[in-house]
Coordinates of C-alpha atoms in Angstrom, one line a residue:
X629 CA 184.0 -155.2 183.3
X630 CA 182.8 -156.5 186.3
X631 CA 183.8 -155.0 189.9
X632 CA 186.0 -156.9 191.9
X633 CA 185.7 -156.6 195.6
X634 CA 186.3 -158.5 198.6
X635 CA 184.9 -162.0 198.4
X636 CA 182.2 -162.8 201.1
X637 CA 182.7 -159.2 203.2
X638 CA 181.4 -156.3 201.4
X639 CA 178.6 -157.1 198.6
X640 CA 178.2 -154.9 195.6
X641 CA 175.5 -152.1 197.5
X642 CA 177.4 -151.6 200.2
X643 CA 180.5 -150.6 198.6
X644 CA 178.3 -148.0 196.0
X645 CA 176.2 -146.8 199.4
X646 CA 179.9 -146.4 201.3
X647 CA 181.7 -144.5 198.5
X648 CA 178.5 -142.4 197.9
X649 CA 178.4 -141.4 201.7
X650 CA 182.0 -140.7 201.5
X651 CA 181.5 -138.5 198.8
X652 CA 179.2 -136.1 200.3
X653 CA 181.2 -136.0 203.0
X654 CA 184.3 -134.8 201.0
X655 CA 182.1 -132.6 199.2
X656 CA 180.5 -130.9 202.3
X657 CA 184.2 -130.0 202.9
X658 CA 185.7 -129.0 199.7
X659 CA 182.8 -126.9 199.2
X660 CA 183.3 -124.2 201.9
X661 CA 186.8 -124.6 201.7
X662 CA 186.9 -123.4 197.9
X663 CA 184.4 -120.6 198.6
X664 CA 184.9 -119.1 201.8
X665 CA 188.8 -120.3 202.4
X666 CA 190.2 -119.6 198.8
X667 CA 187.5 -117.1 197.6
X668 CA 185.7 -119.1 195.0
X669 CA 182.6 -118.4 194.1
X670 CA 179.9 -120.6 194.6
X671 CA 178.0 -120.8 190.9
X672 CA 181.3 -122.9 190.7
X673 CA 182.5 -124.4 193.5
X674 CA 179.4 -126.1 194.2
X675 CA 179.5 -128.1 190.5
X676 CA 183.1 -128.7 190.8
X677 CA 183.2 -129.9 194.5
X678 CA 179.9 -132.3 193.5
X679 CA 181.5 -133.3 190.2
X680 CA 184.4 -134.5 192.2
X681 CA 182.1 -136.6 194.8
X682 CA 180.1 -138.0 192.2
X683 CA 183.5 -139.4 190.8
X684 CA 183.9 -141.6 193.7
X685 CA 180.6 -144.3 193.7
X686 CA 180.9 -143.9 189.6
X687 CA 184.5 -145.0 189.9
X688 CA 183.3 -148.9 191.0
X689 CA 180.9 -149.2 187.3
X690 CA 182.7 -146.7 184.8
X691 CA 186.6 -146.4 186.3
X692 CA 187.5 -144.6 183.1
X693 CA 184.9 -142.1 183.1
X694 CA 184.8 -141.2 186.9
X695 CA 188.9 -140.8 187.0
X696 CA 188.3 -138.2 183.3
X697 CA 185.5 -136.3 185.5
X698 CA 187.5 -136.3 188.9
X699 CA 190.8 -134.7 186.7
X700 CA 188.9 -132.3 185.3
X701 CA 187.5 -131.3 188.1
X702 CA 190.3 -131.1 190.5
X703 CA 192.1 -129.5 186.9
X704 CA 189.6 -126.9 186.9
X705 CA 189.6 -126.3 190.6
X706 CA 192.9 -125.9 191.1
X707 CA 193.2 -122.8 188.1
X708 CA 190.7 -121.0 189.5
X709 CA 191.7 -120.5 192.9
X710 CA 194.0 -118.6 194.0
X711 CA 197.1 -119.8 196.6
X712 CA 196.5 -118.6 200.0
X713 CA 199.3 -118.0 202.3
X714 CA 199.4 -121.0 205.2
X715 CA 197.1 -123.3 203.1
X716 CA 197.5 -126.1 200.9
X717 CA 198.1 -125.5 197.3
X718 CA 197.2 -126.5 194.5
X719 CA 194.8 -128.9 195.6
X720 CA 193.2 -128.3 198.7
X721 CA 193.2 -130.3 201.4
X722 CA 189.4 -132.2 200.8
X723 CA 190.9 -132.1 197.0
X724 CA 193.5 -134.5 198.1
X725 CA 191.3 -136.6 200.3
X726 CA 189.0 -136.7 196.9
X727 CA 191.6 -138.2 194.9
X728 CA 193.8 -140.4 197.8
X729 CA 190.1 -141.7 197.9
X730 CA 189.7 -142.1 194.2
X731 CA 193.1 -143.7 193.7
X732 CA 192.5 -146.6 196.5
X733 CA 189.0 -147.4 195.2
X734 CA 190.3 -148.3 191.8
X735 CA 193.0 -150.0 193.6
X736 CA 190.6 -152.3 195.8
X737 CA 187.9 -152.3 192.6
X738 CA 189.9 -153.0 189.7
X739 CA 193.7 -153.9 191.0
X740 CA 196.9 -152.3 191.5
X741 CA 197.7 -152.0 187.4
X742 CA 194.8 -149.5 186.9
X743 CA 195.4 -147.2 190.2
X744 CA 199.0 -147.3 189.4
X745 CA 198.3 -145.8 186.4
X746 CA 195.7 -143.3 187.8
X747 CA 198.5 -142.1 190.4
X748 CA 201.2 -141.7 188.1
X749 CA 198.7 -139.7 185.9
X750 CA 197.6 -137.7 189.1
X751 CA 201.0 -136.9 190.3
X752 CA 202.1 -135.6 186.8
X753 CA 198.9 -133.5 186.4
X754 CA 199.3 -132.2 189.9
X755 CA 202.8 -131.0 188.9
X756 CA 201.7 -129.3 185.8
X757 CA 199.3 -127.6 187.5
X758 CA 201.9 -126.4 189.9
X759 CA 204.3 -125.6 187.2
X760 CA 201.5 -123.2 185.7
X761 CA 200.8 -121.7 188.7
X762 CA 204.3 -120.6 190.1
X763 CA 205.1 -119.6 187.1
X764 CA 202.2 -116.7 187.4
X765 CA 202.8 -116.3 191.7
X766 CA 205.9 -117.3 192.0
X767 CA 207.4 -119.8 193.8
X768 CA 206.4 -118.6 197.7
X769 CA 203.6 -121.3 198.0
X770 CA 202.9 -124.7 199.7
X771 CA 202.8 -126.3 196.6
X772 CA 205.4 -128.8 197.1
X773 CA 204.6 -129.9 200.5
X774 CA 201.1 -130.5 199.3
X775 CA 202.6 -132.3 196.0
X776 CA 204.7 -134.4 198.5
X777 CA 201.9 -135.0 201.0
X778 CA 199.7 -136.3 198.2
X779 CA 202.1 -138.3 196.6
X780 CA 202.9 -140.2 200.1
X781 CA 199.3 -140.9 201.2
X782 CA 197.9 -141.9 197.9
X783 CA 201.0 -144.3 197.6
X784 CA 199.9 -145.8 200.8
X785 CA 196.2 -146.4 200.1
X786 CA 197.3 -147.7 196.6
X787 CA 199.3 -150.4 197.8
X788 CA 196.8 -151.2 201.0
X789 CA 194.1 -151.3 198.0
X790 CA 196.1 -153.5 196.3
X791 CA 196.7 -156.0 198.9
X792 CA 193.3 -156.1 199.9
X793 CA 192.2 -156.7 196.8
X794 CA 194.8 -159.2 195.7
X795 CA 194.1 -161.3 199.0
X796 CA 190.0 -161.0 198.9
X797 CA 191.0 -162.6 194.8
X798 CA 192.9 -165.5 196.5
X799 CA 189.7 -165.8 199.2
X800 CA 187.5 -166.3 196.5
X801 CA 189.3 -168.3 194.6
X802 CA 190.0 -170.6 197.2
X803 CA 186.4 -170.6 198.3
X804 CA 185.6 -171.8 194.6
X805 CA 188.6 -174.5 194.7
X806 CA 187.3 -175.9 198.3
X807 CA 183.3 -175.8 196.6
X808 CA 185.1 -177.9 193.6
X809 CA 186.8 -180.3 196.1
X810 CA 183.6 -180.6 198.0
X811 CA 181.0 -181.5 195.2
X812 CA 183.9 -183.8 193.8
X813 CA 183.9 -185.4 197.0
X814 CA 180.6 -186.2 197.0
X815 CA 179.9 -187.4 193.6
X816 CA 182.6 -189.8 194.4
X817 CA 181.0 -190.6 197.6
X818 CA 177.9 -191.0 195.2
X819 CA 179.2 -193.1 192.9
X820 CA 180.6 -195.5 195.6
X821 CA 177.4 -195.6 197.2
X822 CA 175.5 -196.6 193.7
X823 CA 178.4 -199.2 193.0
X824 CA 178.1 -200.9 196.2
X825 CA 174.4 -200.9 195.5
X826 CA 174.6 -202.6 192.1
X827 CA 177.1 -205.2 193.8
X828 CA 174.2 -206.0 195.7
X829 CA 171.8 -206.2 193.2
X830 CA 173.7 -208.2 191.2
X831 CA 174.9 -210.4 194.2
X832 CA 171.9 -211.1 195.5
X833 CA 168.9 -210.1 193.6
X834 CA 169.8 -210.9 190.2
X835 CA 170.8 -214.1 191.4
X836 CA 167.9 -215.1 192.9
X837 CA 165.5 -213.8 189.6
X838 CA 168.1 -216.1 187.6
X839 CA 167.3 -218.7 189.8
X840 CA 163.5 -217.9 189.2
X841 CA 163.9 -217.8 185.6
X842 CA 165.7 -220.8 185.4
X843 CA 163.4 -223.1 187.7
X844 CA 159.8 -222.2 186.1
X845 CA 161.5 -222.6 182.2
X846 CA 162.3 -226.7 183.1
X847 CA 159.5 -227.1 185.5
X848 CA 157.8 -228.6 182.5
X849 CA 161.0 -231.1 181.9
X850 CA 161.3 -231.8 185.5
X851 CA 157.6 -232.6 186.5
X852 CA 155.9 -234.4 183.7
X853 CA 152.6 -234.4 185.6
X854 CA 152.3 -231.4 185.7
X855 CA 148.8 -229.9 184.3
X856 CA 149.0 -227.3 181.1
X857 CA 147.7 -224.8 183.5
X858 CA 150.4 -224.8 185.7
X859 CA 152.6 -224.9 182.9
X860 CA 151.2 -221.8 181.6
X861 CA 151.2 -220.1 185.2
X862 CA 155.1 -221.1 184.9
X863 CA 155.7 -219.8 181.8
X864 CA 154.4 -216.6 182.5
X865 CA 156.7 -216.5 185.7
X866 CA 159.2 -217.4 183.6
X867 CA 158.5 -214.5 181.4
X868 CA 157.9 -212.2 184.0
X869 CA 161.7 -213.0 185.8
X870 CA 163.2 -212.8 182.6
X871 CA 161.5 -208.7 182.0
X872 CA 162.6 -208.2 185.6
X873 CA 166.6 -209.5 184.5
X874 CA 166.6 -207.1 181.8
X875 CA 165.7 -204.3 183.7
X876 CA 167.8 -205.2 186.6
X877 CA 170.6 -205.4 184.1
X878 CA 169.8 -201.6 182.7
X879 CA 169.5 -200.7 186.4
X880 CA 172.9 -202.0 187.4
X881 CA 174.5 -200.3 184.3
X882 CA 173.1 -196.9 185.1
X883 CA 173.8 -197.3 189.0
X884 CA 177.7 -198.4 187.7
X885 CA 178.1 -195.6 185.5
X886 CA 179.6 -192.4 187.2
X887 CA 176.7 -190.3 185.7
X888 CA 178.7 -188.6 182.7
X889 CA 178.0 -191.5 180.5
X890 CA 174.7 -192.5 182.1
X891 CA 173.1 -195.0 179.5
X892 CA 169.4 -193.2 178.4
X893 CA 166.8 -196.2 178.5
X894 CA 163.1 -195.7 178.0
X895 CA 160.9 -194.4 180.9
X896 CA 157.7 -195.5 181.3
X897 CA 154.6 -193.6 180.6
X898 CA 151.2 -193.1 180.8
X899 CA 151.2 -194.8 177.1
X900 CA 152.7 -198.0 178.7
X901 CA 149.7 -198.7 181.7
X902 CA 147.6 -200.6 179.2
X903 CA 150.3 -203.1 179.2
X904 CA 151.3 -202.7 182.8
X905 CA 147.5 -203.6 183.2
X906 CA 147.3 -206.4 181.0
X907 CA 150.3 -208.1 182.4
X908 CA 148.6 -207.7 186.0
X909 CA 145.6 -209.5 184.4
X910 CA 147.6 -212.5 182.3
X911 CA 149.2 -212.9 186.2
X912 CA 145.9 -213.9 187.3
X913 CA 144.3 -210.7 189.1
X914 CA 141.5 -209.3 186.7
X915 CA 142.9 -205.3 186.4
X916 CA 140.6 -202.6 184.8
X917 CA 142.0 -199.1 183.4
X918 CA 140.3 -195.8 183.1
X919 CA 142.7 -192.7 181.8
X920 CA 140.6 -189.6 181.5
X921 CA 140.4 -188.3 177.8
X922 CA 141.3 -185.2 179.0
X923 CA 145.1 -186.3 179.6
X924 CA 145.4 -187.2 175.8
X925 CA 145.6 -182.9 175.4
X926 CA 147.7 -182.2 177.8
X927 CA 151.3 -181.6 177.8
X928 CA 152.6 -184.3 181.2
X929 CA 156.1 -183.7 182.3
X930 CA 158.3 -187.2 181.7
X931 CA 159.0 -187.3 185.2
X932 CA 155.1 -187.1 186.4
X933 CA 154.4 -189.6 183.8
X934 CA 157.2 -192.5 185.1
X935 CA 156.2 -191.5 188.7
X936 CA 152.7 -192.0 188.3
X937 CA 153.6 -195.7 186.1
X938 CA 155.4 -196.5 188.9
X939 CA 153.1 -196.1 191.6
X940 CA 150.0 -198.1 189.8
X941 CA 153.0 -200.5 189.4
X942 CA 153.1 -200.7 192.9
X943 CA 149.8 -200.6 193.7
X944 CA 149.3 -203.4 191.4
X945 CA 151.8 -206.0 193.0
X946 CA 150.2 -205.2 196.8
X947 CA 146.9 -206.3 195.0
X948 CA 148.8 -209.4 193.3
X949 CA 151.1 -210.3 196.6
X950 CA 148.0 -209.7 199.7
X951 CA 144.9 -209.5 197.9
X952 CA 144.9 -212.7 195.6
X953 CA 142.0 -213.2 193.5
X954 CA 140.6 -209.4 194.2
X955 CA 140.2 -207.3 191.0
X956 CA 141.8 -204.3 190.9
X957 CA 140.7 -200.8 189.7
X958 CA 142.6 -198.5 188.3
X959 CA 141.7 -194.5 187.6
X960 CA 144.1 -191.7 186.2
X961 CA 142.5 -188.8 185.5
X962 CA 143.2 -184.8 185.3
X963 CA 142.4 -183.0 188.5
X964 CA 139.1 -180.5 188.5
X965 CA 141.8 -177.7 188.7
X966 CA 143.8 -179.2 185.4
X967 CA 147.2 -178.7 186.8
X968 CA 147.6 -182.8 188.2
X969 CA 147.0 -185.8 187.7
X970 CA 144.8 -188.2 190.3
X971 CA 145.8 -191.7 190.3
X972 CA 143.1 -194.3 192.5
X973 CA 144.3 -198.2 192.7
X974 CA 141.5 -200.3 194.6
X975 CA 140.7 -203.6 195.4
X976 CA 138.0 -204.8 196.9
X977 CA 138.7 -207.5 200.1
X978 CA 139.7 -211.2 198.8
X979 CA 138.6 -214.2 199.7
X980 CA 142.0 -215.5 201.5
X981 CA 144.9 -213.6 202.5
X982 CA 147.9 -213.4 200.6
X983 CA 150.5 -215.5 202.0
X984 CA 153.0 -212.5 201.9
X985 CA 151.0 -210.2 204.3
X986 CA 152.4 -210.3 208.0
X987 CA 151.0 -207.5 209.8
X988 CA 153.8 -208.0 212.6
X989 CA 156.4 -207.2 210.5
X990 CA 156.1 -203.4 210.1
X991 CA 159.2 -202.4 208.6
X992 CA 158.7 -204.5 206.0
X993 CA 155.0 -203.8 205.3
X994 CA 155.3 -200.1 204.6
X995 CA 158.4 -200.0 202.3
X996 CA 156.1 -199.8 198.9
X997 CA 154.0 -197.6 200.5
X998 CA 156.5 -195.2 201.7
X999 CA 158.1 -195.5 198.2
X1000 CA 154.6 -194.3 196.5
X1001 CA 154.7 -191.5 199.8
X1002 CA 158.1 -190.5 198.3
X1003 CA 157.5 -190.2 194.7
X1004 CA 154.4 -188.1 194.9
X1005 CA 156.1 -186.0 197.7
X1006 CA 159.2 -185.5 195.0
X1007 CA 156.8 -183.9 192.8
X1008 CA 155.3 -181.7 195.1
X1009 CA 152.3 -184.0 195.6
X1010 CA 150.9 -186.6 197.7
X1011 CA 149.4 -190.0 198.5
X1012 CA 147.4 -192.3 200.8
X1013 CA 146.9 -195.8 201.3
X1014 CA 144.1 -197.6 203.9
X1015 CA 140.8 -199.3 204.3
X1016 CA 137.6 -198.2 202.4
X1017 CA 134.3 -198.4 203.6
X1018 CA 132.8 -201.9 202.6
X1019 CA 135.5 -203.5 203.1
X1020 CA 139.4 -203.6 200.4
X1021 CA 141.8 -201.1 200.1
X1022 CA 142.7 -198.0 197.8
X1023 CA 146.0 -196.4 196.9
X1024 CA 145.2 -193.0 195.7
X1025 CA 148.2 -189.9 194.4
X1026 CA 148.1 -186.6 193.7
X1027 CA 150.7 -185.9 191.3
X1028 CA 151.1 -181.8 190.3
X1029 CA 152.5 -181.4 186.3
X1030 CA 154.1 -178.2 187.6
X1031 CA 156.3 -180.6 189.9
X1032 CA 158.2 -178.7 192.7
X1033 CA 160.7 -180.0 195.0
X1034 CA 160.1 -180.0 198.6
X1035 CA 163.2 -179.9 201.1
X1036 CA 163.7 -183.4 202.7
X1037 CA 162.4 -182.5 205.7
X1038 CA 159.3 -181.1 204.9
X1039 CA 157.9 -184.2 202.7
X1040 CA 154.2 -184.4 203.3
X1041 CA 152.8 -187.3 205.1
X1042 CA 149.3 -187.9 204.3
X1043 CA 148.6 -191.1 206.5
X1044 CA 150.1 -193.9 204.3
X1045 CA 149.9 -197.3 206.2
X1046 CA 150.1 -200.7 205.7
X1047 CA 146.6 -202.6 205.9
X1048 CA 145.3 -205.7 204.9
X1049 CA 144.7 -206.7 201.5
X1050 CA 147.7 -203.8 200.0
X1051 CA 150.5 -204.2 202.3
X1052 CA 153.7 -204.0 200.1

């Protein structure tokens, strides 16, 4: 059974440190009271006052054992000393502190129920232990007043125990409702966020693609001059728009589910470059792929494995889109250490700029870039982008297989720019 305390005010240690510090305290008193005050002797006060200390950090973890051991301690106590004329009796006056202080720790610990019980228990031992006892000395003690004193201040704590606890229970489970309330608010904020998105996709971007698709398929029927090269450069286009509908249409039905039902699709892999390659080079821009052997062995993470598709994807299409007619280079291979993966994308210059590279416009020219920056730095990783001596450009990663995420604001920035000939 698990201890109940006050939510967010008094962890676990501090409780079993306070209640142990309390009991020494109580025992340092009940100790020389029992010996030198009622004329005990020490060979047993000193296990009896310690058995009842102990009592009080054991009653947070074992409430049923520490209450057994503080009765029979207080039992045995209490028949072995005698009454003393002016003093309390039959519990002494640490002896009552000991078990007010047992009674509203099981209240605060385990609820009113339990230390209800415990005090009812208490009381009716306490005046069987008196009922012994007169009957031997009589009836000219303080027994009753003590009886009456204990029953009054243990009362007290028990019900202050109990509201505390009962009130540090409705603190923590309003601090759970208002955590539920919160991460419902967000995910609806998410899923608002990811419909509008996939409005705009579908608006706009799948629009235009349609559009695409639909113009190079009857470019053939429309232009009958056209040469069978440019048909084939067409059809390929039209090919190419047509892939990029059918992801766009898995896209939008991931981004318009609310995440419980997420459709799984297929994520690309290190298995699927060869194609991503070949495509590049049936677009026009000769592409050639090295994988290390090394890879085939080991065990890559999913995640690594579509990150590190993705940005040679990318790579790829700033060599298409600013370095037309370059050939591009690509190398994934296991880091020296064997715990990443290394990805290098080169070109080398071209001939003619490509028509989408505007060096004014910034903004525009680093979003690819910053979208490779991201991915590695997800991982744990991280990339660069720039010149190379002699003249191209290289996109290189760093991609751990261990991946550990960074906090947002502490995503590495290793110098990615746009240049020319790979501005995305």
């Amino acid at each position: 059974m698990a201890v109940t305390r006050p939510v967010g005010r008094a962890p676990a240690w501090s409780w079993t440190a306070g209640t142990a510090i309390a009991g020494i305290l109580l025992v340092l008193l009940q100790v020389p009271t029992t010996t030198g005050t009622y004329g005990l002797a020490l060979g047993a006060g000193i296990p009896l006052g310690l058995l009842q200390g102990l009592a009080l950090p054991l009653a947070l973890r074992r409430p049923l054992l520490a209450t057994a051991v503080q009765f029979v301690a207080a039992a045995a106590t209490a028949l072995v000393v005698d009454p003393v004329d002016g003093h309390a009796w039959p519990l002494t006056v640490p002896g009552v502190l000991l078990l007010v202080a047992h009674v509203g720790l099981l209240a605060v610990s385990r609820g009113w129920r339990p230390a209800a019980l415990v005090w009812g228990a208490s009381l009716g031992g306490v005046a069987c232990l008196m009922a012994v006892q007169v009957g031997e000395w009589g009836s000219e003690t303080a027994g009753d007043i003590t009886v009456a004193v204990y029953a009054a201040s243990s009362l007290l704590v028990l019900v202050a125990g109990s509201v505390w606890q009962q009130r540090s229970r409705l603190a923590g489970e309003l601090s759970a409702a208002q955590r539920d309330v919160a991460v419902e608010q967000a995910r609806r904020a998410l899923v608002e966020e990811r419909t509008r998105i996939a409005r705009e996709l579908h608006d706009v971007v799948a629009h235009t693609m349609s559009v695409v698709h639909m113009q190079a398929t009857t470019a053939r029927f429309r232009l009958p001059d056209l040469s069978s090269g440019a048909a084939a450069e067409l059809q390929q286009i039209a090919g190419s728009a047509k892939a990029a509908m059918a992801e766009m249409r898995q896209l939008l039905g991931v981004l318009r589910d609310d995440g419980a039902n997420a459709p799984v699709t297929p994520t690309p892999t290190l298995a699927d470059l060869p194609e991503l390659v070949a495509g590049t080079a049936r677009g026009g821009t000769a592409a050639r792929l090295t994988v290390d052997p090394a890879l085939a062995v080991r065990e890559v993470p999913e995640i690594v494995q579509a990150a590190a598709y993705r940005v040679i994807q990318e790579a790829l299409s700033n060599v298409v889109r600013h370095a037309p007619g370059a050939p591009a280079t690509v190398d994934v291979r296991l880091a020296p250490d064997g715990r990443a993966i290394e990805l290098s994308i080169s070109n080398p210059p071209s001939a003619s700029p490509g028509p989408g590279l505007d060096v004014r416009d910034t903004t525009r020219a680093r979003h690819g870039l910053i979208g490779i920056r991201e991915r590695a730095a997800l991982l744990g990783g991280w990339s660069s982008a720039g010149p190379v001596p002699g003249g191209g450009w290289q996109v290189g990663a760093h991609l751990p297989l261990a991946a550990e995420v960074p906090v947002a604001t502490d995503l590495p920035d290793h110098g990615v720019a746009a240049g020319p000939g790979a501005a995305p």
